PDB file of C-alpha atoms in Angstrom:
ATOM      1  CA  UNK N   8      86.802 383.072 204.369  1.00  0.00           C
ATOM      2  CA  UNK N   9      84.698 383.799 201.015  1.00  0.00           C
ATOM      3  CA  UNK N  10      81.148 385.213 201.382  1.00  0.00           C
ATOM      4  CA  UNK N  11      78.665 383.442 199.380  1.00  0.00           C
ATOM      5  CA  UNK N  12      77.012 385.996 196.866  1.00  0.00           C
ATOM      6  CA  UNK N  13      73.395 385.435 196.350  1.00  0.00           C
ATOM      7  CA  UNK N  14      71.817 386.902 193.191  1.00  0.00           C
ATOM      8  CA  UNK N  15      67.836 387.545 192.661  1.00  0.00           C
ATOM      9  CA  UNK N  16      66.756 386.099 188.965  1.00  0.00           C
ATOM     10  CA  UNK N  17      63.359 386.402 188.693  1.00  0.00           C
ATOM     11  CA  UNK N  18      60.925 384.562 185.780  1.00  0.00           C
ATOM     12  CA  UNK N  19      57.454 385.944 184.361  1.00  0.00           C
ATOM     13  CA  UNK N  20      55.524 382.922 184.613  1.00  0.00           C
ATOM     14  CA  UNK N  21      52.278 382.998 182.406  1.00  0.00           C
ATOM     15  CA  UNK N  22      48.992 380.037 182.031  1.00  0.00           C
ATOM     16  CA  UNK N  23      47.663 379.398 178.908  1.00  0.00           C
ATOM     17  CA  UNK N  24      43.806 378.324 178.677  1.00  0.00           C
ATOM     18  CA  UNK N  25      44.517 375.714 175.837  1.00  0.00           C
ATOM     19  CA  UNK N  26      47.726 373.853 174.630  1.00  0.00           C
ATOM     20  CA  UNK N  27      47.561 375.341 171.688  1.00  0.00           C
ATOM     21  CA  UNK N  28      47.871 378.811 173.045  1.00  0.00           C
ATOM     22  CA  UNK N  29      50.857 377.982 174.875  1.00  0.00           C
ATOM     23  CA  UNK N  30      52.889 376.120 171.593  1.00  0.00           C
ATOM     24  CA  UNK N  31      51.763 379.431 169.552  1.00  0.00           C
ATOM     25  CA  UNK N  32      52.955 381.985 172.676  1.00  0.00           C
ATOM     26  CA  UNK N  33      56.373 380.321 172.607  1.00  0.00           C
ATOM     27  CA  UNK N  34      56.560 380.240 169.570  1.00  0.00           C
ATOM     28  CA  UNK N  35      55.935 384.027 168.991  1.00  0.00           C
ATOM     29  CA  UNK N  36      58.391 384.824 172.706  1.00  0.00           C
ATOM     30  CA  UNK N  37      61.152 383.090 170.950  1.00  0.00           C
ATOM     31  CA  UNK N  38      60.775 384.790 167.469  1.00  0.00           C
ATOM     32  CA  UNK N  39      61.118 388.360 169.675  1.00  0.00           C
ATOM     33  CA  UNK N  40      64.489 386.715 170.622  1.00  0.00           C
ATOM     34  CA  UNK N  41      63.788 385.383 174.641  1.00  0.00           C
ATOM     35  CA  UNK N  42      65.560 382.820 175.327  1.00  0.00           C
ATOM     36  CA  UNK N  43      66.005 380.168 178.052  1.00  0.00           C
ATOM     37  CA  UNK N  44      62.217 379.440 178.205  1.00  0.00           C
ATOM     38  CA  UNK N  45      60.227 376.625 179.162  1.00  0.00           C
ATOM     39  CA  UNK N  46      57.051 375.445 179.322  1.00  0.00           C
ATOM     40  CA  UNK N  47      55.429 373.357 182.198  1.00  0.00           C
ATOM     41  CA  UNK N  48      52.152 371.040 181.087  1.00  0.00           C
ATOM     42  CA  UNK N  49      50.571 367.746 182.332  1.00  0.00           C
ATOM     43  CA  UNK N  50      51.418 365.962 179.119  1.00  0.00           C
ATOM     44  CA  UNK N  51      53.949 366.315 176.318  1.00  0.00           C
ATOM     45  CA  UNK N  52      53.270 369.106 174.316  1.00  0.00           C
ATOM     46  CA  UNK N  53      52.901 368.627 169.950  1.00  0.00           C
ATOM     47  CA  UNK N  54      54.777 370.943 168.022  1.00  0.00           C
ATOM     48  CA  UNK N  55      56.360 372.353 171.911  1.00  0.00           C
ATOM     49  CA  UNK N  56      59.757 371.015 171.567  1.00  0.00           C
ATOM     50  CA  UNK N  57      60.118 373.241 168.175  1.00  0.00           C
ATOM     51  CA  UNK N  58      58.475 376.150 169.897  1.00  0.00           C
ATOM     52  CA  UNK N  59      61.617 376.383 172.386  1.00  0.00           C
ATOM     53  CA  UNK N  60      63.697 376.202 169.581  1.00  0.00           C
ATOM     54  CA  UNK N  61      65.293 372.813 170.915  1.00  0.00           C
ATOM     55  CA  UNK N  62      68.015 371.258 169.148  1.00  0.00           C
ATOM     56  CA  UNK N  63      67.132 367.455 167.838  1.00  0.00           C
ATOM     57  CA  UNK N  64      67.637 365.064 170.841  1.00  0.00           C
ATOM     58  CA  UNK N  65      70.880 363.101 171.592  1.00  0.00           C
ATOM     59  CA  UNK N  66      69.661 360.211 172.990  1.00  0.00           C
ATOM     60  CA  UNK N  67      69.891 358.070 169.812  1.00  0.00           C
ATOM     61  CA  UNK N  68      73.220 358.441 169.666  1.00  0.00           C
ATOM     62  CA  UNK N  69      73.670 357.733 173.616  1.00  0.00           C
ATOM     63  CA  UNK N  70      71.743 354.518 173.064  1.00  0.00           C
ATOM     64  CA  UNK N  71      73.817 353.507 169.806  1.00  0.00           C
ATOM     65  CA  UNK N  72      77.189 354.344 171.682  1.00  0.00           C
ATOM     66  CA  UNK N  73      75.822 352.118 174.770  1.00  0.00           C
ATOM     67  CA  UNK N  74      74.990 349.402 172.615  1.00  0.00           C
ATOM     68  CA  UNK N  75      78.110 349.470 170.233  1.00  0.00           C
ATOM     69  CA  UNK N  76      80.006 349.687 173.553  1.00  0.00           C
ATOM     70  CA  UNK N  77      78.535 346.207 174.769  1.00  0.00           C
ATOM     71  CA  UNK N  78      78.699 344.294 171.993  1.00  0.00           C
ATOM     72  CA  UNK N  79      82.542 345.194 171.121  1.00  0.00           C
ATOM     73  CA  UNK N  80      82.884 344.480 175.651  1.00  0.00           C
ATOM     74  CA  UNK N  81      81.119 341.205 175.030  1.00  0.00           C
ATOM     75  CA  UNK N  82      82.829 340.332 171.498  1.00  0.00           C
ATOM     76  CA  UNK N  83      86.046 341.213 172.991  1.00  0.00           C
ATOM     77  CA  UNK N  84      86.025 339.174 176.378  1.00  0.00           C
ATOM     78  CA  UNK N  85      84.240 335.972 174.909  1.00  0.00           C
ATOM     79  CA  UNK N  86      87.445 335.817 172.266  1.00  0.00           C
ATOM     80  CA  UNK N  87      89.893 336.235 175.067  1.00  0.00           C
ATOM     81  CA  UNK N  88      88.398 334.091 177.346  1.00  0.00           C
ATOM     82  CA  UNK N  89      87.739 331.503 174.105  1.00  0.00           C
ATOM     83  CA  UNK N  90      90.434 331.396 172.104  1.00  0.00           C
ATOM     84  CA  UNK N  91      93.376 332.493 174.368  1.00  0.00           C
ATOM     85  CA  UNK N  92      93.027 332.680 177.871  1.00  0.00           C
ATOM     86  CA  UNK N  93      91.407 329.063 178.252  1.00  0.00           C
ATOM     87  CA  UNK N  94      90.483 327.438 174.784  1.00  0.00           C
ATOM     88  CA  UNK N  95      88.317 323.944 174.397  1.00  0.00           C
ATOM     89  CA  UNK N  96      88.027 321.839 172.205  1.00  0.00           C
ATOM     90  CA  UNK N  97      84.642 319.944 172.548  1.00  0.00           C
ATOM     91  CA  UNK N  98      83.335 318.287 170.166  1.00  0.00           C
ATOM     92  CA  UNK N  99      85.269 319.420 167.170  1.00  0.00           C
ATOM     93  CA  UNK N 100      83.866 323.014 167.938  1.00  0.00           C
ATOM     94  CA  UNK N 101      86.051 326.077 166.622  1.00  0.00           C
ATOM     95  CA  UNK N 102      87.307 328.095 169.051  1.00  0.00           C
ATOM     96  CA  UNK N 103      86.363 331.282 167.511  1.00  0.00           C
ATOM     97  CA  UNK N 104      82.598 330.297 167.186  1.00  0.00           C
ATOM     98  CA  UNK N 105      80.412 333.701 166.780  1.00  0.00           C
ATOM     99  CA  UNK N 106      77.479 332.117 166.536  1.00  0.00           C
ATOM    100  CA  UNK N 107      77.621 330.367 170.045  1.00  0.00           C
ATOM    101  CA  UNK N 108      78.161 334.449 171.385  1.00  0.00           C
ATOM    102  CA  UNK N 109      74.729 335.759 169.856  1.00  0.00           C
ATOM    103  CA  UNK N 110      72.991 335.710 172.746  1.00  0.00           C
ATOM    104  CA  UNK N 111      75.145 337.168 175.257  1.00  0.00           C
ATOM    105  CA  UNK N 112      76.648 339.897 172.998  1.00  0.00           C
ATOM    106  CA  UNK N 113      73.114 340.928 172.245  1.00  0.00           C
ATOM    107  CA  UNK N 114      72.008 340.721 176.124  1.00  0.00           C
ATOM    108  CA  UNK N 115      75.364 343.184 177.068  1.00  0.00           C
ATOM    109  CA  UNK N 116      74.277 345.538 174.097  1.00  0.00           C
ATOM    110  CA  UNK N 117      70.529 346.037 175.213  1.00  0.00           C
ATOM    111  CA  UNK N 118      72.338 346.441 179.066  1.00  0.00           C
ATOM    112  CA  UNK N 119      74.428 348.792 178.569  1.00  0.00           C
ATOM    113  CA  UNK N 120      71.889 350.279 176.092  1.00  0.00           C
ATOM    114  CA  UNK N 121      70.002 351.420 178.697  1.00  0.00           C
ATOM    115  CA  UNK N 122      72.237 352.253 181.217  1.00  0.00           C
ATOM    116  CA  UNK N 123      73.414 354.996 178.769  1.00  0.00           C
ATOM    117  CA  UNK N 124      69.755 356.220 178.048  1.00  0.00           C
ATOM    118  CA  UNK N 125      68.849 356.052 181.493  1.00  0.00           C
ATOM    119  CA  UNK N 126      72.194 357.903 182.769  1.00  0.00           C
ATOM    120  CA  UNK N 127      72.482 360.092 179.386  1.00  0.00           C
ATOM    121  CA  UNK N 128      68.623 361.707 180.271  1.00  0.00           C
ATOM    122  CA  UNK N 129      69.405 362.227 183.521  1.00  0.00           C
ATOM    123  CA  UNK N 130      72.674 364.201 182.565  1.00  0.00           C
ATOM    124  CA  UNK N 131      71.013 366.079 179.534  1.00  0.00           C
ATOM    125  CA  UNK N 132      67.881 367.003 181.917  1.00  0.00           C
ATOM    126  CA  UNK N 133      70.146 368.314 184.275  1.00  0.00           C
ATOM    127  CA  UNK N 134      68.612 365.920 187.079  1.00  0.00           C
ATOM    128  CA  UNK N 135      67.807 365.796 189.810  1.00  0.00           C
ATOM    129  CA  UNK N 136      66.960 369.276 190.206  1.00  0.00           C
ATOM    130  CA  UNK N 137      64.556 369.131 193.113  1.00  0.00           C
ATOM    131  CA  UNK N 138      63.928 372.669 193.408  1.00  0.00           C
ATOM    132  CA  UNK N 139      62.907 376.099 191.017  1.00  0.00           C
ATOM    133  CA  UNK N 140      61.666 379.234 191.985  1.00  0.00           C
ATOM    134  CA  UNK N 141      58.835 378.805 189.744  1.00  0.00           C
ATOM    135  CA  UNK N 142      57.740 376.140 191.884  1.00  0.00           C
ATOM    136  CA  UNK N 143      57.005 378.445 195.002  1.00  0.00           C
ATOM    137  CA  UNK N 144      53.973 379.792 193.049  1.00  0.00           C
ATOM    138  CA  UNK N 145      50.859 378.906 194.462  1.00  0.00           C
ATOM    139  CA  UNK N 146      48.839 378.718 191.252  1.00  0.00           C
ATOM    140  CA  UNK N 147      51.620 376.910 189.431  1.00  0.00           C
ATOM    141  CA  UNK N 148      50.423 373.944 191.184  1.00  0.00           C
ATOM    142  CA  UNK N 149      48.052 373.224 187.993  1.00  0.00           C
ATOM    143  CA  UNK N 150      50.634 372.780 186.074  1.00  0.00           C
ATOM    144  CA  UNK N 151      50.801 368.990 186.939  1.00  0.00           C
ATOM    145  CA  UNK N 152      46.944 368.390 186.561  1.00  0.00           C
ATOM    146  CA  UNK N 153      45.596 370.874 183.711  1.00  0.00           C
ATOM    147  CA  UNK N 154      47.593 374.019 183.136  1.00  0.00           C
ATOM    148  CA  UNK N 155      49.503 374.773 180.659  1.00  0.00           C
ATOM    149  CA  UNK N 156      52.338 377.162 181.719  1.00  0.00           C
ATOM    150  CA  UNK N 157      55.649 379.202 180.351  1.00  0.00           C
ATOM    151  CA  UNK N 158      58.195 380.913 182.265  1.00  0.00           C
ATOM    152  CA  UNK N 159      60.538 383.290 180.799  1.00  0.00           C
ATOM    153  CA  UNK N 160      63.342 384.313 182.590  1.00  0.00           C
ATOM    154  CA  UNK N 161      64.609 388.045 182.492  1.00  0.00           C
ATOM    155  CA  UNK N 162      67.840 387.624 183.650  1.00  0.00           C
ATOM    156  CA  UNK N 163      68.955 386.880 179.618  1.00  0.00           C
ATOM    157  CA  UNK N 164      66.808 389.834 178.807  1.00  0.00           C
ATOM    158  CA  UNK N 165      67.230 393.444 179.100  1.00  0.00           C
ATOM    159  CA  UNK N 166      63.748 393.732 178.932  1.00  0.00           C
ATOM    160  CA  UNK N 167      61.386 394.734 182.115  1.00  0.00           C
ATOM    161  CA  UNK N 168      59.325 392.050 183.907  1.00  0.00           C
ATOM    162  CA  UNK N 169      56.659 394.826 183.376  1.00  0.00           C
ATOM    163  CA  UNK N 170      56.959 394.728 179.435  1.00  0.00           C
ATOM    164  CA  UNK N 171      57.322 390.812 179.608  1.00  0.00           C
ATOM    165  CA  UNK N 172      53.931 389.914 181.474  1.00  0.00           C
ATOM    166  CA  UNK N 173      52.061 392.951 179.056  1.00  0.00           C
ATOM    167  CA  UNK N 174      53.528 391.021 175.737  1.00  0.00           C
ATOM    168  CA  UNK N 175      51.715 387.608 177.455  1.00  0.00           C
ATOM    169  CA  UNK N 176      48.869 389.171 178.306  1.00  0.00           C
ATOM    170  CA  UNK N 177      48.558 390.090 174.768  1.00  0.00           C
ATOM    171  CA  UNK N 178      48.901 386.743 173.531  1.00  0.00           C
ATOM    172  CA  UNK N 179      46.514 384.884 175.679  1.00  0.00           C
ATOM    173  CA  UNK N 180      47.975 384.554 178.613  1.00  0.00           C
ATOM    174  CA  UNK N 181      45.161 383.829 181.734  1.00  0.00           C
ATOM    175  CA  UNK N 182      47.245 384.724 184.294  1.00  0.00           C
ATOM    176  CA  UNK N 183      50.622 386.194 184.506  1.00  0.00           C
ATOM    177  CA  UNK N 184      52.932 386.550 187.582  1.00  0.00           C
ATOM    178  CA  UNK N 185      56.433 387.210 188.074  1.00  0.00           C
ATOM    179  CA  UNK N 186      58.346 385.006 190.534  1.00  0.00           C
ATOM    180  CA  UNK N 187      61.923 385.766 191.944  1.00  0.00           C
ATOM    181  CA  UNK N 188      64.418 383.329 193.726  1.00  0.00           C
ATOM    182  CA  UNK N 189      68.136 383.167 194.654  1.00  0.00           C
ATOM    183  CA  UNK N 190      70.585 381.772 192.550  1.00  0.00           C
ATOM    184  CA  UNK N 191      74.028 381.170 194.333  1.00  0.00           C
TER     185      UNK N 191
END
């Protein structure tokens, strides 16, 4: 029998009055070296991605592998299928004829295209996580109409929640709360 251990992480999360505030507040929270941050707003963020200190996206080369991976599938059966497993000849044609497999090479490409973006965000994003801590704040709720939010979490830090929500308050924050949850 094992006995589930339950561990309290807690996050300061801090609203911003402008955008701006909250891109420049990051920005400044990473450069003291906190890490694991994000940043909550009703719209994508310019200059945001850069203030977390994200690394450049993967997706292109999700959607390149997706679509180099259909056209070699759809290349590869239409020969088969073609040339050895049941050739014709109609009408003089060639039974290698590339041209004739344009259209369905290009519609398994653009498929399978997108079933590796779709599935590739999903796995990068870590979805579906239906549930934070963060969430259980009251006035986080603006964060999906006009707030512009960022939670730091000080379970990478060895730094006081205390010391955390002063530093925000000191760079604009307009309201600064901590918020703890279990992590099992």
């Amino acid at each position: 029998m094992s006995a589930e251990i339950k561990v309290l992480d807690s996050w300061v999360l801090a609203e911003f009055a402008t955008p701006e505030a909250l891109v420049d507040a990051t920005r400044q929270m990473r450069e003291k070296g906190y890490a694991g941050m994000d940043t909550y707003s009703p719209y994508p963020l310019h200059g945001g991605s850069e203030a977390l200190g994200l690394p450049p996206s993967r997706v292109p080369f999700i959607a390149l592998g997706g679509a180099l991976t259909g056209m070699i599938t759809a290349l590869a059966f239409q020969t088969y299928m073609n040339t050895i497993d049941y050739p014709l000849n109609v009408g003089g044609r060639p039974t290698l004829s590339l041209p004739a497999w344009v259209p369905i090479t290009f519609e398994l490409s653009v498929l399978l295209c997108a079933f590796g973006i779709f599935f590739g965000l999903l796995g990068l994003s870590r979805l579906p996580q239906p549930y934070h801590p963060v969430f259980e704040s009251e006035e986080f709720r603006s964060a999906s109409t006009h707030g512009f939010w960022l939670s730091v979490p000080t379970a990478e830090t060895a730094v006081k929640p205390d010391d955390i929500k002063n530093q925000l308050t000191s760079l604009g924050a307009t309201h600064v709360t901590v918020v703890t949850g279990e992590k099992e």
